[in-house]
Amino acid sequence: MGSNSGVATYNYCNVTVSYTHTGKNDTIALKYAFPKPSTFKNRFYLNGGGGFSLSSDATGGLSNGAASGATAAGYDAFDYSFDEKVLYSNGSINWDATHAFAYVALGELTKIGKPITKAFYGLNDTKIYTCFEGCSDGGREGMSQVQRWGEEYDGAITGAPAFRFAQQQVHHVYPATIEQTMGYFPPPCALDKIVNATIDACDALDGRTDGVTSRTDLCQLNFNLSSLIGKSYYCAADSSTSLGFGFSKR
């Protein structure tokens, strides 16, 4: 098969596998993408999903000469997100889907995929270096793999892991709720003022001035957001946006 990424085209073999858990009467579908042998670099790569979805893309490793895969997780995760499958029709929790989404499905995807990769390329005892990369829920997925399946991985890049779902969802709706309640929608330039002032005050607290606030803990201790009240800022004439969720009012 061929995979296009921008102007690059990759030739790879698409392999599908299914397995079951004894006593559960389930079927879990897996798909793997194996780059052609001349480009394979003894790597196995998994990329994280986002929101309430595992990644359905099995080709993420091709650009780096890595085999990679994706899992349906037992609840048809190729076509459905976890929040669509978390409850049965009677309102009870689908614990198999919950555990699969939390950590089981990706761990099994890796554990099964590595020996298949070795067999596909005839590697025998040659080591395959395995890594996970993800952000947001993909970051959470990466942390779950390090914690639950650490022996399967050589490294993980886990950006902005989306932990603490209950608090997280409340935080998502809190700003919009306050704006609606107060009937005031700050323009983006006002929010830019707050963001930039925070970066200016906290950037160097991690020992490096690079435009990134890494030590948010020190930032909270050393920077008082209330100090920005009354500060002036500039807004261009047009500050509309197509983001939706009331942002066009800003």
PDB file of C-alpha atoms in Angstrom:
ATOM      1  CA  MET A   1       0.000   0.000   0.000  1.00  0.00           C
ATOM      2  CA  GLY A   2       1.011   3.639  -0.321  1.00  0.00           C
ATOM      3  CA  SER A   3       0.672   6.393   2.246  1.00  0.00           C
ATOM      4  CA  ASN A   4       0.894  10.104   1.404  1.00  0.00           C
ATOM      5  CA  SER A   5       2.136  12.630   3.955  1.00  0.00           C
ATOM      6  CA  GLY A   6       2.418  16.046   2.335  1.00  0.00           C
ATOM      7  CA  VAL A   7       4.677  15.464  -0.667  1.00  0.00           C
ATOM      8  CA  ALA A   8       6.135  12.208   0.710  1.00  0.00           C
ATOM      9  CA  THR A   9       4.875   8.777  -0.320  1.00  0.00           C
ATOM     10  CA  TYR A  10       5.580   5.652   1.719  1.00  0.00           C
ATOM     11  CA  ASN A  11       5.284   2.054   0.621  1.00  0.00           C
ATOM     12  CA  TYR A  12       4.183  -0.285   3.372  1.00  0.00           C
ATOM     13  CA  CYS A  13       2.420  -3.535   4.134  1.00  0.00           C
ATOM     14  CA  ASN A  14      -0.931  -3.344   5.924  1.00  0.00           C
ATOM     15  CA  VAL A  15      -1.431  -6.252   8.353  1.00  0.00           C
ATOM     16  CA  THR A  16      -4.646  -6.890  10.282  1.00  0.00           C
ATOM     17  CA  VAL A  17      -4.881  -9.138  13.332  1.00  0.00           C
ATOM     18  CA  SER A  18      -7.658 -10.048  15.740  1.00  0.00           C
ATOM     19  CA  TYR A  19      -7.584 -11.736  19.136  1.00  0.00           C
ATOM     20  CA  THR A  20      -9.890 -12.526  22.019  1.00  0.00           C
ATOM     21  CA  HIS A  21      -9.765 -12.645  25.814  1.00  0.00           C
ATOM     22  CA  THR A  22     -10.627 -16.044  27.241  1.00  0.00           C
ATOM     23  CA  GLY A  23     -14.065 -16.034  28.821  1.00  0.00           C
ATOM     24  CA  LYS A  24     -15.101 -12.588  27.552  1.00  0.00           C
ATOM     25  CA  ASN A  25     -16.517 -13.531  24.145  1.00  0.00           C
ATOM     26  CA  ASP A  26     -14.890 -10.444  22.622  1.00  0.00           C
ATOM     27  CA  THR A  27     -12.913  -9.757  19.456  1.00  0.00           C
ATOM     28  CA  ILE A  28     -10.268  -7.036  19.295  1.00  0.00           C
ATOM     29  CA  ALA A  29      -9.136  -5.933  15.851  1.00  0.00           C
ATOM     30  CA  LEU A  30      -5.627  -4.576  15.312  1.00  0.00           C
ATOM     31  CA  LYS A  31      -3.998  -3.060  12.258  1.00  0.00           C
ATOM     32  CA  TYR A  32      -0.295  -2.562  11.655  1.00  0.00           C
ATOM     33  CA  ALA A  33       1.682  -0.709   9.013  1.00  0.00           C
ATOM     34  CA  PHE A  34       5.106  -2.180   8.201  1.00  0.00           C
ATOM     35  CA  PRO A  35       7.464  -0.056   6.065  1.00  0.00           C
ATOM     36  CA  LYS A  36       9.300  -1.779   3.261  1.00  0.00           C
ATOM     37  CA  PRO A  37      12.401  -3.597   4.552  1.00  0.00           C
ATOM     38  CA  SER A  38      14.874  -1.176   2.968  1.00  0.00           C
ATOM     39  CA  THR A  39      13.470   1.715   5.046  1.00  0.00           C
ATOM     40  CA  PHE A  40      12.795  -0.155   8.305  1.00  0.00           C
ATOM     41  CA  LYS A  41      15.006   1.023  11.186  1.00  0.00           C
ATOM     42  CA  ASN A  42      14.186  -1.508  13.924  1.00  0.00           C
ATOM     43  CA  ARG A  43      11.615   0.824  15.436  1.00  0.00           C
ATOM     44  CA  PHE A  44       8.065   0.309  16.712  1.00  0.00           C
ATOM     45  CA  TYR A  45       6.040   3.487  17.205  1.00  0.00           C
ATOM     46  CA  LEU A  46       2.634   4.307  18.659  1.00  0.00           C
ATOM     47  CA  ASN A  47       0.961   7.696  18.483  1.00  0.00           C
ATOM     48  CA  GLY A  48      -1.698   8.798  20.931  1.00  0.00           C
ATOM     49  CA  GLY A  49      -5.214   9.914  20.205  1.00  0.00           C
ATOM     50  CA  GLY A  50      -7.116  12.916  21.510  1.00  0.00           C
ATOM     51  CA  GLY A  51     -10.335  13.807  23.256  1.00  0.00           C
ATOM     52  CA  PHE A  52     -12.010  10.507  24.086  1.00  0.00           C
ATOM     53  CA  SER A  53     -10.557   8.705  21.075  1.00  0.00           C
ATOM     54  CA  LEU A  54      -7.628   6.365  20.622  1.00  0.00           C
ATOM     55  CA  SER A  55      -5.697   6.916  17.417  1.00  0.00           C
ATOM     56  CA  SER A  56      -7.093   4.987  14.449  1.00  0.00           C
ATOM     57  CA  ASP A  57      -4.035   5.748  12.291  1.00  0.00           C
ATOM     58  CA  ALA A  58      -1.562   2.890  11.973  1.00  0.00           C
ATOM     59  CA  THR A  59       0.842   4.747   9.662  1.00  0.00           C
ATOM     60  CA  GLY A  60       2.321   7.277  12.092  1.00  0.00           C
ATOM     61  CA  GLY A  61       5.743   5.647  12.225  1.00  0.00           C
ATOM     62  CA  LEU A  62       6.391   5.341   8.488  1.00  0.00           C
ATOM     63  CA  SER A  63       8.182   8.679   8.149  1.00  0.00           C
ATOM     64  CA  ASN A  64      10.739   7.481  10.712  1.00  0.00           C
ATOM     65  CA  GLY A  65      11.167   3.979   9.337  1.00  0.00           C
ATOM     66  CA  ALA A  66       9.103   2.498  12.162  1.00  0.00           C
ATOM     67  CA  ALA A  67       6.369  -0.093  12.248  1.00  0.00           C
ATOM     68  CA  SER A  68       3.256   1.176  13.986  1.00  0.00           C
ATOM     69  CA  GLY A  69      -0.294   0.156  14.763  1.00  0.00           C
ATOM     70  CA  ALA A  70      -3.787   0.993  15.964  1.00  0.00           C
ATOM     71  CA  THR A  71      -6.446  -0.898  17.905  1.00  0.00           C
ATOM     72  CA  ALA A  72     -10.229  -1.095  17.834  1.00  0.00           C
ATOM     73  CA  ALA A  73      -9.962  -1.808  21.589  1.00  0.00           C
ATOM     74  CA  GLY A  74     -12.970  -4.134  21.620  1.00  0.00           C
ATOM     75  CA  TYR A  75     -15.499  -1.294  21.302  1.00  0.00           C
ATOM     76  CA  ASP A  76     -14.906  -0.389  17.628  1.00  0.00           C
ATOM     77  CA  ALA A  77     -12.554   2.463  18.507  1.00  0.00           C
ATOM     78  CA  PHE A  78     -11.770   2.935  14.804  1.00  0.00           C
ATOM     79  CA  ASP A  79     -15.234   4.449  14.360  1.00  0.00           C
ATOM     80  CA  TYR A  80     -16.393   5.412  17.857  1.00  0.00           C
ATOM     81  CA  SER A  81     -14.963   7.431  20.721  1.00  0.00           C
ATOM     82  CA  PHE A  82     -14.954   6.097  24.266  1.00  0.00           C
ATOM     83  CA  ASP A  83     -17.679   8.472  25.473  1.00  0.00           C
ATOM     84  CA  GLU A  84     -20.026   6.914  22.907  1.00  0.00           C
ATOM     85  CA  LYS A  85     -19.399   3.425  24.308  1.00  0.00           C
ATOM     86  CA  VAL A  86     -18.860   3.990  28.032  1.00  0.00           C
ATOM     87  CA  LEU A  87     -22.480   3.102  28.905  1.00  0.00           C
ATOM     88  CA  TYR A  88     -24.567   0.093  27.968  1.00  0.00           C
ATOM     89  CA  SER A  89     -28.137   0.654  26.803  1.00  0.00           C
ATOM     90  CA  ASN A  90     -29.381   0.043  30.359  1.00  0.00           C
ATOM     91  CA  GLY A  91     -27.176   2.839  31.703  1.00  0.00           C
ATOM     92  CA  SER A  92     -24.591   0.613  33.404  1.00  0.00           C
ATOM     93  CA  ILE A  93     -20.876   1.206  32.875  1.00  0.00           C
ATOM     94  CA  ASN A  94     -19.067  -0.726  30.161  1.00  0.00           C
ATOM     95  CA  TRP A  95     -16.034  -1.613  32.258  1.00  0.00           C
ATOM     96  CA  ASP A  96     -14.320  -3.581  29.490  1.00  0.00           C
ATOM     97  CA  ALA A  97     -14.363  -0.496  27.257  1.00  0.00           C
ATOM     98  CA  THR A  98     -13.285   1.683  30.186  1.00  0.00           C
ATOM     99  CA  HIS A  99     -10.249  -0.446  30.991  1.00  0.00           C
ATOM    100  CA  ALA A 100      -9.419  -0.810  27.290  1.00  0.00           C
ATOM    101  CA  PHE A 101      -9.464   2.946  26.752  1.00  0.00           C
ATOM    102  CA  ALA A 102      -7.592   3.597  29.991  1.00  0.00           C
ATOM    103  CA  TYR A 103      -4.554   1.408  29.369  1.00  0.00           C
ATOM    104  CA  VAL A 104      -5.242  -2.199  28.304  1.00  0.00           C
ATOM    105  CA  ALA A 105      -5.821  -1.836  24.551  1.00  0.00           C
ATOM    106  CA  LEU A 106      -2.634   0.071  23.736  1.00  0.00           C
ATOM    107  CA  GLY A 107      -0.498  -2.161  25.924  1.00  0.00           C
ATOM    108  CA  GLU A 108      -1.811  -5.263  24.188  1.00  0.00           C
ATOM    109  CA  LEU A 109      -1.389  -3.590  20.797  1.00  0.00           C
ATOM    110  CA  THR A 110       2.302  -3.102  21.567  1.00  0.00           C
ATOM    111  CA  LYS A 111       2.867  -6.471  23.218  1.00  0.00           C
ATOM    112  CA  ILE A 112       1.341  -8.288  20.237  1.00  0.00           C
ATOM    113  CA  GLY A 113       2.813  -5.997  17.598  1.00  0.00           C
ATOM    114  CA  LYS A 114       6.473  -6.308  18.555  1.00  0.00           C
ATOM    115  CA  PRO A 115       6.831 -10.083  17.993  1.00  0.00           C
ATOM    116  CA  ILE A 116       4.801  -9.799  14.776  1.00  0.00           C
ATOM    117  CA  THR A 117       7.203  -7.080  13.634  1.00  0.00           C
ATOM    118  CA  LYS A 118      10.193  -9.290  14.407  1.00  0.00           C
ATOM    119  CA  ALA A 119       8.652 -12.187  12.501  1.00  0.00           C
ATOM    120  CA  PHE A 120       7.723  -9.976   9.554  1.00  0.00           C
ATOM    121  CA  TYR A 121      11.304  -8.750   9.131  1.00  0.00           C
ATOM    122  CA  GLY A 122      12.985 -11.989  10.266  1.00  0.00           C
ATOM    123  CA  LEU A 123      14.808 -10.245  13.112  1.00  0.00           C
ATOM    124  CA  ASN A 124      14.990 -13.146  15.592  1.00  0.00           C
ATOM    125  CA  ASP A 125      16.864 -11.743  18.628  1.00  0.00           C
ATOM    126  CA  THR A 126      17.446  -8.247  17.210  1.00  0.00           C
ATOM    127  CA  LYS A 127      16.097  -5.566  19.535  1.00  0.00           C
ATOM    128  CA  ILE A 128      13.230  -3.380  18.378  1.00  0.00           C
ATOM    129  CA  TYR A 129      13.238   0.066  19.964  1.00  0.00           C
ATOM    130  CA  THR A 130       9.734   1.036  20.983  1.00  0.00           C
ATOM    131  CA  CYS A 131       8.386   4.503  21.711  1.00  0.00           C
ATOM    132  CA  PHE A 132       5.071   6.238  22.336  1.00  0.00           C
ATOM    133  CA  GLU A 133       4.224   9.823  21.426  1.00  0.00           C
ATOM    134  CA  GLY A 134       1.097  11.749  22.318  1.00  0.00           C
ATOM    135  CA  CYS A 135      -0.383  14.959  23.679  1.00  0.00           C
ATOM    136  CA  SER A 136      -3.535  15.759  25.673  1.00  0.00           C
ATOM    137  CA  ASP A 137      -5.364  12.439  25.976  1.00  0.00           C
ATOM    138  CA  GLY A 138      -2.508  11.031  23.925  1.00  0.00           C
ATOM    139  CA  GLY A 139      -0.237  12.218  26.728  1.00  0.00           C
ATOM    140  CA  ARG A 140      -2.452  10.478  29.266  1.00  0.00           C
ATOM    141  CA  GLU A 141      -2.315   7.336  27.156  1.00  0.00           C
ATOM    142  CA  GLY A 142       1.476   7.565  27.096  1.00  0.00           C
ATOM    143  CA  MET A 143       1.637   7.890  30.880  1.00  0.00           C
ATOM    144  CA  SER A 144      -0.671   4.879  31.218  1.00  0.00           C
ATOM    145  CA  GLN A 145       1.721   2.848  29.090  1.00  0.00           C
ATOM    146  CA  VAL A 146       4.759   3.893  31.112  1.00  0.00           C
ATOM    147  CA  GLN A 147       2.959   3.025  34.351  1.00  0.00           C
ATOM    148  CA  ARG A 148       1.225  -0.194  33.291  1.00  0.00           C
ATOM    149  CA  TRP A 149       3.358  -1.545  30.437  1.00  0.00           C
ATOM    150  CA  GLY A 150       6.715   0.088  31.071  1.00  0.00           C
ATOM    151  CA  GLU A 151       8.708  -3.012  30.149  1.00  0.00           C
ATOM    152  CA  GLU A 152       7.377  -2.788  26.584  1.00  0.00           C
ATOM    153  CA  TYR A 153       8.760   0.683  25.850  1.00  0.00           C
ATOM    154  CA  ASP A 154      12.158   2.315  25.513  1.00  0.00           C
ATOM    155  CA  GLY A 155      10.798   5.852  25.674  1.00  0.00           C
ATOM    156  CA  ALA A 156       7.673   8.000  25.689  1.00  0.00           C
ATOM    157  CA  ILE A 157       6.922  11.613  24.811  1.00  0.00           C
ATOM    158  CA  THR A 158       3.863  12.562  26.858  1.00  0.00           C
ATOM    159  CA  GLY A 159       2.803  16.150  26.261  1.00  0.00           C
ATOM    160  CA  ALA A 160       0.111  17.850  28.372  1.00  0.00           C
ATOM    161  CA  PRO A 161      -1.343  14.581  29.742  1.00  0.00           C
ATOM    162  CA  ALA A 162      -5.091  14.977  30.266  1.00  0.00           C
ATOM    163  CA  PHE A 163      -5.481  13.674  33.814  1.00  0.00           C
ATOM    164  CA  ARG A 164      -8.294  14.244  36.337  1.00  0.00           C
ATOM    165  CA  PHE A 165     -11.209  14.037  33.931  1.00  0.00           C
ATOM    166  CA  ALA A 166     -13.818  15.358  36.380  1.00  0.00           C
ATOM    167  CA  GLN A 167     -11.951  18.589  37.150  1.00  0.00           C
ATOM    168  CA  GLN A 168     -10.783  18.881  33.554  1.00  0.00           C
ATOM    169  CA  GLN A 169     -14.278  19.021  32.073  1.00  0.00           C
ATOM    170  CA  VAL A 170     -15.416  21.572  34.659  1.00  0.00           C
ATOM    171  CA  HIS A 171     -12.419  23.736  33.773  1.00  0.00           C
ATOM    172  CA  HIS A 172     -13.354  23.528  30.097  1.00  0.00           C
ATOM    173  CA  VAL A 173     -16.803  25.048  30.622  1.00  0.00           C
ATOM    174  CA  TYR A 174     -15.967  27.419  33.502  1.00  0.00           C
ATOM    175  CA  PRO A 175     -14.697  30.398  31.423  1.00  0.00           C
ATOM    176  CA  ALA A 176     -17.668  30.325  29.041  1.00  0.00           C
ATOM    177  CA  THR A 177     -20.075  30.002  31.982  1.00  0.00           C
ATOM    178  CA  ILE A 178     -18.614  33.076  33.697  1.00  0.00           C
ATOM    179  CA  GLU A 179     -18.725  35.069  30.461  1.00  0.00           C
ATOM    180  CA  GLN A 180     -22.351  34.161  29.855  1.00  0.00           C
ATOM    181  CA  THR A 181     -23.277  34.939  33.460  1.00  0.00           C
ATOM    182  CA  MET A 182     -21.553  38.327  33.423  1.00  0.00           C
ATOM    183  CA  GLY A 183     -22.581  39.121  29.858  1.00  0.00           C
ATOM    184  CA  TYR A 184     -19.004  40.159  29.086  1.00  0.00           C
ATOM    185  CA  PHE A 185     -16.819  38.511  26.465  1.00  0.00           C
ATOM    186  CA  PRO A 186     -13.163  39.652  26.658  1.00  0.00           C
ATOM    187  CA  PRO A 187     -11.595  40.358  23.264  1.00  0.00           C
ATOM    188  CA  PRO A 188      -8.697  38.079  22.256  1.00  0.00           C
ATOM    189  CA  CYS A 189      -6.238  40.954  22.605  1.00  0.00           C
ATOM    190  CA  ALA A 190      -7.097  41.256  26.313  1.00  0.00           C
ATOM    191  CA  LEU A 191      -6.400  37.564  26.794  1.00  0.00           C
ATOM    192  CA  ASP A 192      -3.173  37.960  24.788  1.00  0.00           C
ATOM    193  CA  LYS A 193      -2.122  40.650  27.257  1.00  0.00           C
ATOM    194  CA  ILE A 194      -2.592  38.234  30.161  1.00  0.00           C
ATOM    195  CA  VAL A 195      -0.784  35.376  28.414  1.00  0.00           C
ATOM    196  CA  ASN A 196       2.186  37.490  27.346  1.00  0.00           C
ATOM    197  CA  ALA A 197       2.529  39.148  30.750  1.00  0.00           C
ATOM    198  CA  THR A 198       2.508  35.735  32.412  1.00  0.00           C
ATOM    199  CA  ILE A 199       5.217  34.436  30.078  1.00  0.00           C
ATOM    200  CA  ASP A 200       7.327  37.557  30.642  1.00  0.00           C
ATOM    201  CA  ALA A 201       7.067  37.143  34.410  1.00  0.00           C
ATOM    202  CA  CYS A 202       7.610  33.382  34.581  1.00  0.00           C
ATOM    203  CA  ASP A 203       9.667  32.358  31.560  1.00  0.00           C
ATOM    204  CA  ALA A 204      13.055  32.554  33.288  1.00  0.00           C
ATOM    205  CA  LEU A 205      11.939  30.743  36.456  1.00  0.00           C
ATOM    206  CA  ASP A 206      12.954  27.386  34.967  1.00  0.00           C
ATOM    207  CA  GLY A 207      16.490  28.650  34.382  1.00  0.00           C
ATOM    208  CA  ARG A 208      16.086  29.287  30.669  1.00  0.00           C
ATOM    209  CA  THR A 209      14.537  32.236  28.841  1.00  0.00           C
ATOM    210  CA  ASP A 210      12.988  30.602  25.789  1.00  0.00           C
ATOM    211  CA  GLY A 211       9.386  31.807  25.636  1.00  0.00           C
ATOM    212  CA  VAL A 212       8.110  28.722  27.475  1.00  0.00           C
ATOM    213  CA  THR A 213       6.803  28.723  31.046  1.00  0.00           C
ATOM    214  CA  SER A 214       7.847  25.292  32.293  1.00  0.00           C
ATOM    215  CA  ARG A 215       7.771  25.883  36.056  1.00  0.00           C
ATOM    216  CA  THR A 216       4.105  26.695  36.491  1.00  0.00           C
ATOM    217  CA  ASP A 217       4.454  25.906  40.191  1.00  0.00           C
ATOM    218  CA  LEU A 218       7.011  28.693  40.652  1.00  0.00           C
ATOM    219  CA  CYS A 219       4.914  30.959  38.454  1.00  0.00           C
ATOM    220  CA  GLN A 220       1.954  30.599  40.809  1.00  0.00           C
ATOM    221  CA  LEU A 221       4.182  31.436  43.767  1.00  0.00           C
ATOM    222  CA  ASN A 222       5.945  34.413  42.184  1.00  0.00           C
ATOM    223  CA  PHE A 223       3.411  36.065  39.884  1.00  0.00           C
ATOM    224  CA  ASN A 224       0.158  37.686  40.988  1.00  0.00           C
ATOM    225  CA  LEU A 225      -2.344  37.770  38.127  1.00  0.00           C
ATOM    226  CA  SER A 226      -4.307  40.476  39.922  1.00  0.00           C
ATOM    227  CA  SER A 227      -1.400  42.829  39.262  1.00  0.00           C
ATOM    228  CA  LEU A 228      -2.659  43.083  35.665  1.00  0.00           C
ATOM    229  CA  ILE A 229      -5.975  44.645  36.660  1.00  0.00           C
ATOM    230  CA  GLY A 230      -6.147  48.148  35.233  1.00  0.00           C
ATOM    231  CA  LYS A 231      -3.255  47.637  32.810  1.00  0.00           C
ATOM    232  CA  SER A 232      -3.789  49.000  29.298  1.00  0.00           C
ATOM    233  CA  TYR A 233      -3.828  46.890  26.160  1.00  0.00           C
ATOM    234  CA  TYR A 234      -4.378  47.427  22.458  1.00  0.00           C
ATOM    235  CA  CYS A 235      -6.959  45.759  20.230  1.00  0.00           C
ATOM    236  CA  ALA A 236      -6.993  45.874  16.451  1.00  0.00           C
ATOM    237  CA  ALA A 237     -10.244  46.983  14.808  1.00  0.00           C
ATOM    238  CA  ASP A 238     -11.203  43.452  13.746  1.00  0.00           C
ATOM    239  CA  SER A 239     -10.973  40.725  16.389  1.00  0.00           C
ATOM    240  CA  SER A 240     -13.570  38.240  15.128  1.00  0.00           C
ATOM    241  CA  THR A 241     -12.930  34.518  14.944  1.00  0.00           C
ATOM    242  CA  SER A 242     -14.577  31.433  13.488  1.00  0.00           C
ATOM    243  CA  LEU A 243     -13.913  29.222  16.506  1.00  0.00           C
ATOM    244  CA  GLY A 244     -17.537  29.140  17.635  1.00  0.00           C
ATOM    245  CA  PHE A 245     -18.650  28.605  21.260  1.00  0.00           C
ATOM    246  CA  GLY A 246     -19.321  32.337  21.589  1.00  0.00           C
ATOM    247  CA  PHE A 247     -15.788  33.323  20.579  1.00  0.00           C
ATOM    248  CA  SER A 248     -17.136  35.410  17.702  1.00  0.00           C
ATOM    249  CA  LYS A 249     -18.410  37.863  20.315  1.00  0.00           C
ATOM    250  CA  ARG A 250     -14.862  38.595  21.429  1.00  0.00           C
TER     251      ARG A 250
END
